[in-house]
Short mmCIF file of C-alpha atoms in Angstrom, two decimals:
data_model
loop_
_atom_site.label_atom_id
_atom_site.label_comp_id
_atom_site.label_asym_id
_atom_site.label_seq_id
_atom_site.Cartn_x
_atom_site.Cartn_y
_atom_site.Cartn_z
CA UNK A 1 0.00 0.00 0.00
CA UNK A 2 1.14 3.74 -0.47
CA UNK A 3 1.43 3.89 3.78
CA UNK A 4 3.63 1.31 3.48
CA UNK A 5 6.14 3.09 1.27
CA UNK A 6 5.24 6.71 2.54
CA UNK A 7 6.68 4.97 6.06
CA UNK A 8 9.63 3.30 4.49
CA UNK A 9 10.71 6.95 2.98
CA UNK A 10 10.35 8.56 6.06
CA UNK A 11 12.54 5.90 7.35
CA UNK A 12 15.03 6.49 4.79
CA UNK A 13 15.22 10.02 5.54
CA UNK A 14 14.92 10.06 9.19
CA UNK A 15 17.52 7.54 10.00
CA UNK A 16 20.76 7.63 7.74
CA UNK A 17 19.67 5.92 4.66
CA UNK A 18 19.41 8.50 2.41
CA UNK A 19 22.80 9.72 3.86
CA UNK A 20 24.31 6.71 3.52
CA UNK A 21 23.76 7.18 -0.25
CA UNK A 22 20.64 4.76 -0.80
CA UNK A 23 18.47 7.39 -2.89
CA UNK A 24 15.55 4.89 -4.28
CA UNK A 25 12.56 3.78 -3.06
CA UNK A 26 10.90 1.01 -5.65
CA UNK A 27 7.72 -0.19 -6.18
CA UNK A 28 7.54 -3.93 -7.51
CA UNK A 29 4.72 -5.73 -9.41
CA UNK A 30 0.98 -5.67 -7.94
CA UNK A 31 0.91 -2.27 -7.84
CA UNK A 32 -1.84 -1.56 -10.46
CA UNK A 33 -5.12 -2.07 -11.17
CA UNK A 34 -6.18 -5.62 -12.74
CA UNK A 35 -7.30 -3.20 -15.82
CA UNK A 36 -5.56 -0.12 -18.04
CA UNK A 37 -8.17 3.13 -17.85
CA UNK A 38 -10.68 4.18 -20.48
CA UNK A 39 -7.71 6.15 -22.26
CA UNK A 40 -5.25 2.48 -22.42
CA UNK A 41 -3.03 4.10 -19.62
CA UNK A 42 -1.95 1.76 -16.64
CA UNK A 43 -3.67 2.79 -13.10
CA UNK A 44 -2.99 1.96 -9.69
CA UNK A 45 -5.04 -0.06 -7.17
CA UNK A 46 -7.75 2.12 -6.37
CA UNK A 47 -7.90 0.72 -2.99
CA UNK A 48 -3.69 -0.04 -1.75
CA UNK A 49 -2.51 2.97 -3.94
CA UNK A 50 -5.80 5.86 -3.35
CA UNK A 51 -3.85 8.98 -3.61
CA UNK A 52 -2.15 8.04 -6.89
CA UNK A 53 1.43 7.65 -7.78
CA UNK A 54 2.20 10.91 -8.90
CA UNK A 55 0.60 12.12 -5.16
CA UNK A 56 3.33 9.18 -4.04
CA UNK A 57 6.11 10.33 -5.91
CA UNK A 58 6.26 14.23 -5.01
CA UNK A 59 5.90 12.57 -1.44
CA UNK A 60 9.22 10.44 -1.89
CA UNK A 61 10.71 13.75 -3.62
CA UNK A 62 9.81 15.58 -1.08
CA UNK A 63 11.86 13.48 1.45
CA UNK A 64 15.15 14.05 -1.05
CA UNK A 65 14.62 10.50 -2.52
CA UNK A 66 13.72 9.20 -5.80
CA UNK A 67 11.19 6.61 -6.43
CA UNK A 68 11.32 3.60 -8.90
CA UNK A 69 8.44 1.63 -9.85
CA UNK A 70 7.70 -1.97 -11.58
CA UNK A 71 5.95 -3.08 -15.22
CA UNK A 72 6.62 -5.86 -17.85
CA UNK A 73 8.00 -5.79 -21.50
CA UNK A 74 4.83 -8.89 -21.99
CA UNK A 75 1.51 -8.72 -22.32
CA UNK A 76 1.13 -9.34 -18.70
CA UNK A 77 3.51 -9.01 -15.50
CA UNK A 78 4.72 -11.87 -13.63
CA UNK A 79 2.04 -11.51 -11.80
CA UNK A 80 -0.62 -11.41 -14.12
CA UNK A 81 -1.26 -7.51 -14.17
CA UNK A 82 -1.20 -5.46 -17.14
CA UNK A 83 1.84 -5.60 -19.19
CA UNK A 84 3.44 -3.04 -21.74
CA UNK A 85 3.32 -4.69 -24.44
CA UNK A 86 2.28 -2.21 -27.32
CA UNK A 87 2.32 0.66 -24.82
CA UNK A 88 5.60 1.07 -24.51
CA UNK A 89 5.50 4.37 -25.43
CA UNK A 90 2.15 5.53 -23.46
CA UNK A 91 3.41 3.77 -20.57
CA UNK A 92 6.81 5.62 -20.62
CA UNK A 93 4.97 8.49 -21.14
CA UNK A 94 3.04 7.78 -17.55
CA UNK A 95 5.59 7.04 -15.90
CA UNK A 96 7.07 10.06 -16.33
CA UNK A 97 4.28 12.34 -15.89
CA UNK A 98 3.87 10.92 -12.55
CA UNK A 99 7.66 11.93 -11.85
CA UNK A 100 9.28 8.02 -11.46
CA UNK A 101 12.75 7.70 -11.18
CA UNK A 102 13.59 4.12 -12.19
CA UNK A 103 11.62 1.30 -14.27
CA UNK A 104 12.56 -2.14 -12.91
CA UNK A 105 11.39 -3.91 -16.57
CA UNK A 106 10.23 -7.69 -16.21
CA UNK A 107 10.35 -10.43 -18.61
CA UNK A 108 7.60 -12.70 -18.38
CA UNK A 109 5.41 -13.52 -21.10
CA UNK A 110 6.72 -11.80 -23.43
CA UNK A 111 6.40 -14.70 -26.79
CA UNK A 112 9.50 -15.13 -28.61
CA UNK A 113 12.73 -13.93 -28.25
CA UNK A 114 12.92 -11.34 -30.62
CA UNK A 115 9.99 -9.87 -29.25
CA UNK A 116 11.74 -9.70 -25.86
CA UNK A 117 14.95 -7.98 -27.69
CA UNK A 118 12.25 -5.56 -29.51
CA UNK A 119 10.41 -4.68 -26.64
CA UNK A 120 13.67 -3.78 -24.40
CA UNK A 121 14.81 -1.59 -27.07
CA UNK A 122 11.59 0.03 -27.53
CA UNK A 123 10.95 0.89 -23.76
CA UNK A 124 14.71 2.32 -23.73
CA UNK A 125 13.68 4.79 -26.82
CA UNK A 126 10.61 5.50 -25.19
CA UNK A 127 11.63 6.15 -21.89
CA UNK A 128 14.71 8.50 -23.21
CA UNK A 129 11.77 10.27 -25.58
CA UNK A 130 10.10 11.63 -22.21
CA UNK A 131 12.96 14.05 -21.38
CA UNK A 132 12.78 12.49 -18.05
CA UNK A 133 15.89 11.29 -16.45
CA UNK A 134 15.21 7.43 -15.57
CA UNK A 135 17.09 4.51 -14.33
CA UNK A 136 16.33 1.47 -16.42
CA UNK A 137 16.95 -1.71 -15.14
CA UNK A 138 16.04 -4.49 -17.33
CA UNK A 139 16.24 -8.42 -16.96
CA UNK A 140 16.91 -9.13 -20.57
CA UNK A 141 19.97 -11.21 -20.49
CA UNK A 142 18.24 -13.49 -17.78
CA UNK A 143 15.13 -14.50 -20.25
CA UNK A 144 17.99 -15.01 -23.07
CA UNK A 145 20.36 -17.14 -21.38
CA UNK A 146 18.36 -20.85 -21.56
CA UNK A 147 18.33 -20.29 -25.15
CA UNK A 148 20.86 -17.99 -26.43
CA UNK A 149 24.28 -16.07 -25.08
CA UNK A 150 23.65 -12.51 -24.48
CA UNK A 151 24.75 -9.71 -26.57
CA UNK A 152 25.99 -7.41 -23.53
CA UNK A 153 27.16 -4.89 -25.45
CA UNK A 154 23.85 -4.35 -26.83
CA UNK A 155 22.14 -4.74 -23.50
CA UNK A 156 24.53 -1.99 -22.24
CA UNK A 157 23.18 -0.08 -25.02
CA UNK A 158 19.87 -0.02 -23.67
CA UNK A 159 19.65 -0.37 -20.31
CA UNK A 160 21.39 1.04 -16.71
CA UNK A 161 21.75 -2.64 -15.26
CA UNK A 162 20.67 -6.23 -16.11
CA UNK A 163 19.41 -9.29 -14.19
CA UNK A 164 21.41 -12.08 -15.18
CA UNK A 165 20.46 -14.83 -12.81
CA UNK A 166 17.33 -16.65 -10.59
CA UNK A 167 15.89 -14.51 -8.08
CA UNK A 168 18.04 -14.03 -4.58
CA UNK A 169 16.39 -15.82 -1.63
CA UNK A 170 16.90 -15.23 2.27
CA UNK A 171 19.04 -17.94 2.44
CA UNK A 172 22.92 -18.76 1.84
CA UNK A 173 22.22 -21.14 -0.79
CA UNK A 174 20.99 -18.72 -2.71
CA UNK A 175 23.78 -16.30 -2.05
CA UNK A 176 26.10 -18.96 -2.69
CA UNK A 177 24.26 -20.13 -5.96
CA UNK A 178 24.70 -16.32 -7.18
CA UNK A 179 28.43 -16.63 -6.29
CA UNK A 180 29.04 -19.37 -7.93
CA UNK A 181 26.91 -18.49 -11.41
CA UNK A 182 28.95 -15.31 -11.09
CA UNK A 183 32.29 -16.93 -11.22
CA UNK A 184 31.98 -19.30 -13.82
CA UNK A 185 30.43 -16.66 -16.26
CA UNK A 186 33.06 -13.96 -15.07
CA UNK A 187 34.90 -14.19 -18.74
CA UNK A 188 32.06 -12.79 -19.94
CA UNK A 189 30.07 -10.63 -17.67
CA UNK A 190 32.81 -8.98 -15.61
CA UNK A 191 34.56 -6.75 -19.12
CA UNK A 192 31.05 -5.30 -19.91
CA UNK A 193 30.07 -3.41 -16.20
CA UNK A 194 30.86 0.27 -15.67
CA UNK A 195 29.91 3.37 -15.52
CA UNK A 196 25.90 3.68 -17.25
CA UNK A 197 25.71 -0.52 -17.37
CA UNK A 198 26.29 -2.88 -14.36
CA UNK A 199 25.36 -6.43 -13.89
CA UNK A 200 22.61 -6.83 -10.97
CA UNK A 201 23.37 -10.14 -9.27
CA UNK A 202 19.29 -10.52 -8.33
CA UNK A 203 16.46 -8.50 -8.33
CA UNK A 204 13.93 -10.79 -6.19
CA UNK A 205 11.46 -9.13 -3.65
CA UNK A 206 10.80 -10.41 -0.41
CA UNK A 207 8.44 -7.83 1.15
CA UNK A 208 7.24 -5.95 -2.21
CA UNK A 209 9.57 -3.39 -1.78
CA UNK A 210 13.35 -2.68 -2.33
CA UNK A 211 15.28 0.79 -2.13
CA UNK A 212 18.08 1.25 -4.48
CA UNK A 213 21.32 2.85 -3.46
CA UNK A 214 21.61 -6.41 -6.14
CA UNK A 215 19.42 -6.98 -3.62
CA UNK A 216 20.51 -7.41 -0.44
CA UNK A 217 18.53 -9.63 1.67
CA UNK A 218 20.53 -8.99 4.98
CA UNK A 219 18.45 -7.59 8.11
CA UNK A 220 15.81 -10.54 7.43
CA UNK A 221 15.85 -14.10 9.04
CA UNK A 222 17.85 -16.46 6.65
CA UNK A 223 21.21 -15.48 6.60
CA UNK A 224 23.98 -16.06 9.70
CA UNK A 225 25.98 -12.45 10.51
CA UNK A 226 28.91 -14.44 8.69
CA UNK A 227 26.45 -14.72 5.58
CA UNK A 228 25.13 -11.33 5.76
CA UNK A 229 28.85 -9.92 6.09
CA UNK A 230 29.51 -12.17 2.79
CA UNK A 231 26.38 -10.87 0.63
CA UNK A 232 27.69 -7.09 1.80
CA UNK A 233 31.36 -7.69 0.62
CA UNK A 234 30.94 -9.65 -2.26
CA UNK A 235 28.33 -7.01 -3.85
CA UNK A 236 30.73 -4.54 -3.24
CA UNK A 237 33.24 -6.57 -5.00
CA UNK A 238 30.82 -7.42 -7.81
CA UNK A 239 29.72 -3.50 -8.37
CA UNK A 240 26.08 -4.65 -7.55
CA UNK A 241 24.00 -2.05 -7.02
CA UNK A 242 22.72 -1.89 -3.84
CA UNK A 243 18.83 -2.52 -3.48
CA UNK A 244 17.65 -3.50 0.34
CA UNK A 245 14.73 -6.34 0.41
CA UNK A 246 13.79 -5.55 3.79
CA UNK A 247 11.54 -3.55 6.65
CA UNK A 248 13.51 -0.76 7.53
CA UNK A 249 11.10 -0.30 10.59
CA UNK A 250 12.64 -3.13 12.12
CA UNK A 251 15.70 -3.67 11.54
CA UNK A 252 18.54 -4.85 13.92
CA UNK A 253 21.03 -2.43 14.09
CA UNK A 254 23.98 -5.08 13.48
CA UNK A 255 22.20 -4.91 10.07
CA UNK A 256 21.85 -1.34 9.73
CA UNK A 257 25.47 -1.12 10.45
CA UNK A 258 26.45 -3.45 7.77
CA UNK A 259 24.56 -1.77 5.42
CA UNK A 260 25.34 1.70 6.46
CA UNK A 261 29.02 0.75 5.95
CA UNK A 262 30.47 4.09 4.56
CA UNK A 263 33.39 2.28 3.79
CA UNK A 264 32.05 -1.01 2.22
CA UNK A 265 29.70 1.76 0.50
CA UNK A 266 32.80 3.52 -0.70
CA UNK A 267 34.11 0.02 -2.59
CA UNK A 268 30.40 -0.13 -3.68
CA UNK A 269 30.36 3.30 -5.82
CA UNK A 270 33.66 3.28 -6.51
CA UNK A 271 34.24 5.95 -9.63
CA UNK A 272 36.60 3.63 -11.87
CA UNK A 273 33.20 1.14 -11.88
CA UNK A 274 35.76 -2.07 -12.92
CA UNK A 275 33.72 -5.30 -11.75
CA UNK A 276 36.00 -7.40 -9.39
CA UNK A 277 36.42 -11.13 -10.14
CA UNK A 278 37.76 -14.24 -8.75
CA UNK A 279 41.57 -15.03 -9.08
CA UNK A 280 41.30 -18.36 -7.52
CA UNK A 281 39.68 -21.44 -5.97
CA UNK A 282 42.03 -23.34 -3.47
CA UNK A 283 39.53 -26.47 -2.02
CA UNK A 284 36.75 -23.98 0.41
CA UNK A 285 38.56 -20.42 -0.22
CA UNK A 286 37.72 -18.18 -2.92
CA UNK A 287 40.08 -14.93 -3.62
CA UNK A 288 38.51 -12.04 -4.90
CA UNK A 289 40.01 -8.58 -6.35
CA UNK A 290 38.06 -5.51 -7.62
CA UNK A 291 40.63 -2.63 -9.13
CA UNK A 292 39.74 0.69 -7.57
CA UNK A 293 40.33 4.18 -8.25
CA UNK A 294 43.99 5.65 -6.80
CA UNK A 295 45.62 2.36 -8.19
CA UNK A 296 43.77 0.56 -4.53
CA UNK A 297 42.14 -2.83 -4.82
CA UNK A 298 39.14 -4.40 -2.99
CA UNK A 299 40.44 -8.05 -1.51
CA UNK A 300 37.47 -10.72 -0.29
CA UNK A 301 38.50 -13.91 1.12
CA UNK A 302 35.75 -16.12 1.07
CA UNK A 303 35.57 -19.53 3.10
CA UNK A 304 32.53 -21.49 1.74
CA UNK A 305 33.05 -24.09 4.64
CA UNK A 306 29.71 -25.00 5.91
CA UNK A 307 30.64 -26.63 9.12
CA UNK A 308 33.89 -26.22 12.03
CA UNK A 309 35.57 -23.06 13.19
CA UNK A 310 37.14 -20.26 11.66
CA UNK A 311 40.68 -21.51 9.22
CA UNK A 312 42.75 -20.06 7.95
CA UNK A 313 43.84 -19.11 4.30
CA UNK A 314 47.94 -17.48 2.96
CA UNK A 315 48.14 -16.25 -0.27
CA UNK A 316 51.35 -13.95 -1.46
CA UNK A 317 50.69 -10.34 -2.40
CA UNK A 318 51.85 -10.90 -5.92
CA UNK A 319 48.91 -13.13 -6.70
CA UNK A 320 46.65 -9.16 -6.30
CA UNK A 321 46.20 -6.64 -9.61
CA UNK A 322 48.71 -9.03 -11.97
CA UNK A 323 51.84 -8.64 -9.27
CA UNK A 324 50.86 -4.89 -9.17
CA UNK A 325 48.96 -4.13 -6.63
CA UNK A 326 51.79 -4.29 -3.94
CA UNK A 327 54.84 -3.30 -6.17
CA UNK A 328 56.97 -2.23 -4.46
CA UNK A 329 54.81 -1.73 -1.05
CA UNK A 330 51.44 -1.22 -0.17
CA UNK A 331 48.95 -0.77 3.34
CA UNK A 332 46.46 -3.34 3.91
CA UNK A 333 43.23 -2.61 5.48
CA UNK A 334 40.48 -4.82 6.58
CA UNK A 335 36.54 -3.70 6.28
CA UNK A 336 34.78 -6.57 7.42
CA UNK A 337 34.31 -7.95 9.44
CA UNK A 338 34.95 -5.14 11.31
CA UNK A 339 37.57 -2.14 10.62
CA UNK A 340 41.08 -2.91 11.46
CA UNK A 341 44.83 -1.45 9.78
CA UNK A 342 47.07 -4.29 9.04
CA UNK A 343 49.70 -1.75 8.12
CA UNK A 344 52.53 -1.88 5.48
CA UNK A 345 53.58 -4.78 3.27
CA UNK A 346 56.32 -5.41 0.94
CA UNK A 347 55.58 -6.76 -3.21
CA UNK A 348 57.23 -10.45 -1.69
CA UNK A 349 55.24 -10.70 1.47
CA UNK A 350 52.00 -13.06 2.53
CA UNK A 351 48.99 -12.56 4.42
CA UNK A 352 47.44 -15.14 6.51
CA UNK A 353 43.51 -14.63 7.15
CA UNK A 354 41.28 -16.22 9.28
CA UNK A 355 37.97 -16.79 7.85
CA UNK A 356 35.19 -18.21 9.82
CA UNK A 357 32.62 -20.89 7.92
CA UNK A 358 29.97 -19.06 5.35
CA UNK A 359 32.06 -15.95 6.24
CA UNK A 360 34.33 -13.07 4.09
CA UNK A 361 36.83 -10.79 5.35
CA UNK A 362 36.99 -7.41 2.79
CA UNK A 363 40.75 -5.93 2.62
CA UNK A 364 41.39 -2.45 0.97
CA UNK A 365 44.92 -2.73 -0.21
#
């Protein structure tokens, strides 16, 4: 209902989220009416959404945020509401009369697979027609991939960031399903993110609303504090963007710290936009790098152990940014799980770092 997201901006405002740098407040399917109006132009529910979304909108505006909202290149939504097919144009046209921000574009029923292609490009050319400045953040690549490889560089063409994979889920086998996809495609995905395109690890919703600053399911029930400190790092490593799947009215605030992290945020947004990737796999540990901006790299250490205590995993400095990253010295700093200087190492030295099971541990270096 509109209360419902009329509370969560207020919450936003009022208590560091907007600060923090998380600026969107999205709307996802079920929204509208079961029927377009007399004039073919989508509605919302008369009775969850009364005041309108344009009355919802200048609300969210008025709090400094921005709000996104949900529809369907098909002829119906996932959800069996009204889709836009052939109204891409009058729908883009709505959506920015009643001042949205972003367009979170679904995939379902949309026929054959050049129709899907047609109907991304078309609501990217309609929404740019409007003079209105708004996010578009499409799921085209994830409809293509049972059948076809996607064309990325045409998908960056169109749209601000892509779904590529199944829905996230509170739960670490979902995170670690995400991880894992992510890895193996890396050779393909990881060269096409920056600046105006980034890949969007999920885009599932848990509570009908998400807030952009993919999807981070952490301050719910599923995931361990290890597991939630993992899903934080490794979308910062990734260059996710940051939506929230959560009730911001109650959330711990072990969560709202996590997510709050200015300095996890920092690795988030980082200017230079390069996605990080995996450099290697030894038996439970994974070894992440992202390149940053000032010639600085993101480090995760991941232990996918499920069971035992915390182990521990050496790897030289010379394995980080091709035998650059250290050359000839460099500081180490660790983020997660909590904020500690390691201080200064030489090209030839090692690190040792204890990992506990299901857990990361984020280095700046």
């Amino acid at each position: 209902s509109e209360r419902l997201f009329v509370e969560m901006a207020d919450v936003m405002a009022a208590e560091g989220w907007r600060d923090a740098g998380y600026e969107f407040v999205c709307i996802d399917d079920c929204w509208m009416a079961p029927t377009r109006d007399e004039h073919g132009r989508l509605q919302a529910d008369p009775k969850r959404f009364p005041s309108g979304i344009r009355k919802l909108a200048d609300y969210v505006h008025s709090k400094g945020l921005k709000l996104g909202i949900y529809s369907d290149v098909g002829n119906k939504t996932c959800a069996g509401f009204p889709g836009s097919y052939n109204h891409y144009d009058l729908d883009a046209q709505t959506f920015a009369s009643w001042g949205v921000d972003l367009l979170k574009f679904d995939g379902c029923n949309s026929g054959t697979l050049e129709l899907l292609a047609e109907g991304y490009r078309h609501m990217s050319l309609a929404l740019n027609k409007t003079g209105r400045s708004i996010v578009y953040s499409c799921e085209w690549p994830f409809y293509l991939r049972p059948m076809q490889q996607p064309n990325y560089t045409e998908i960056k063409q169109y749209c601000n960031h892509w779904r590529n994979f199944f829905d996230v889920y509170d739960s670490w086998s979902s995170i670690k399903s995400i991880l894992d996809w992510t890895a193996l495609h890396q050779s393909s995905i990881v060269k096409i993110a920056g600046p105006g395109g980034w890949n969007d690890p999920d885009m599932a919703i848990l509570l009908g609303i998400f807030v952009f600053l993919s999807q981070l399911v952490i301050g719910n029930f599923g995931l361990s504090w290890d597991q939630a400190v993992t899903q934080m790092a490794m979308w910062a490593i990734m260059a996710a963007p940051l939506f929230m799947s959560n009730d911001l009215r109650h959330i711990s605030p072990e969560a709202k710290w996590l997510l709050q992290n200015k300095e996890v945020i920092a690795i988030n947004q980082d200017p230079l936009g390069k996605q990080g990737y995996q450099i290697t796999k030894d038996k439970n540990f994974e070894l992440w790098e992202r390149p940053l901006s000032g010639q600085a790299y993101a480090v995760a250490v991941l232990n996918q152990q499920e069971i035992g205590g915390p182990q521990n995993f050496t790897f030289s400095l010379t394995f980080l940014g091709n035998g650059l990253a250290c050359n000839p010295a460099c500081s180490v700093w660790q983020i997660l799980p909590a904020s500690r200087d390691w201080g200064v190492y030489s090209w030839v030295s090692s690190l040792s770092v204890e990992v506990n099971p299901t857990g990361t541990v984020l280095l700046k270096v």
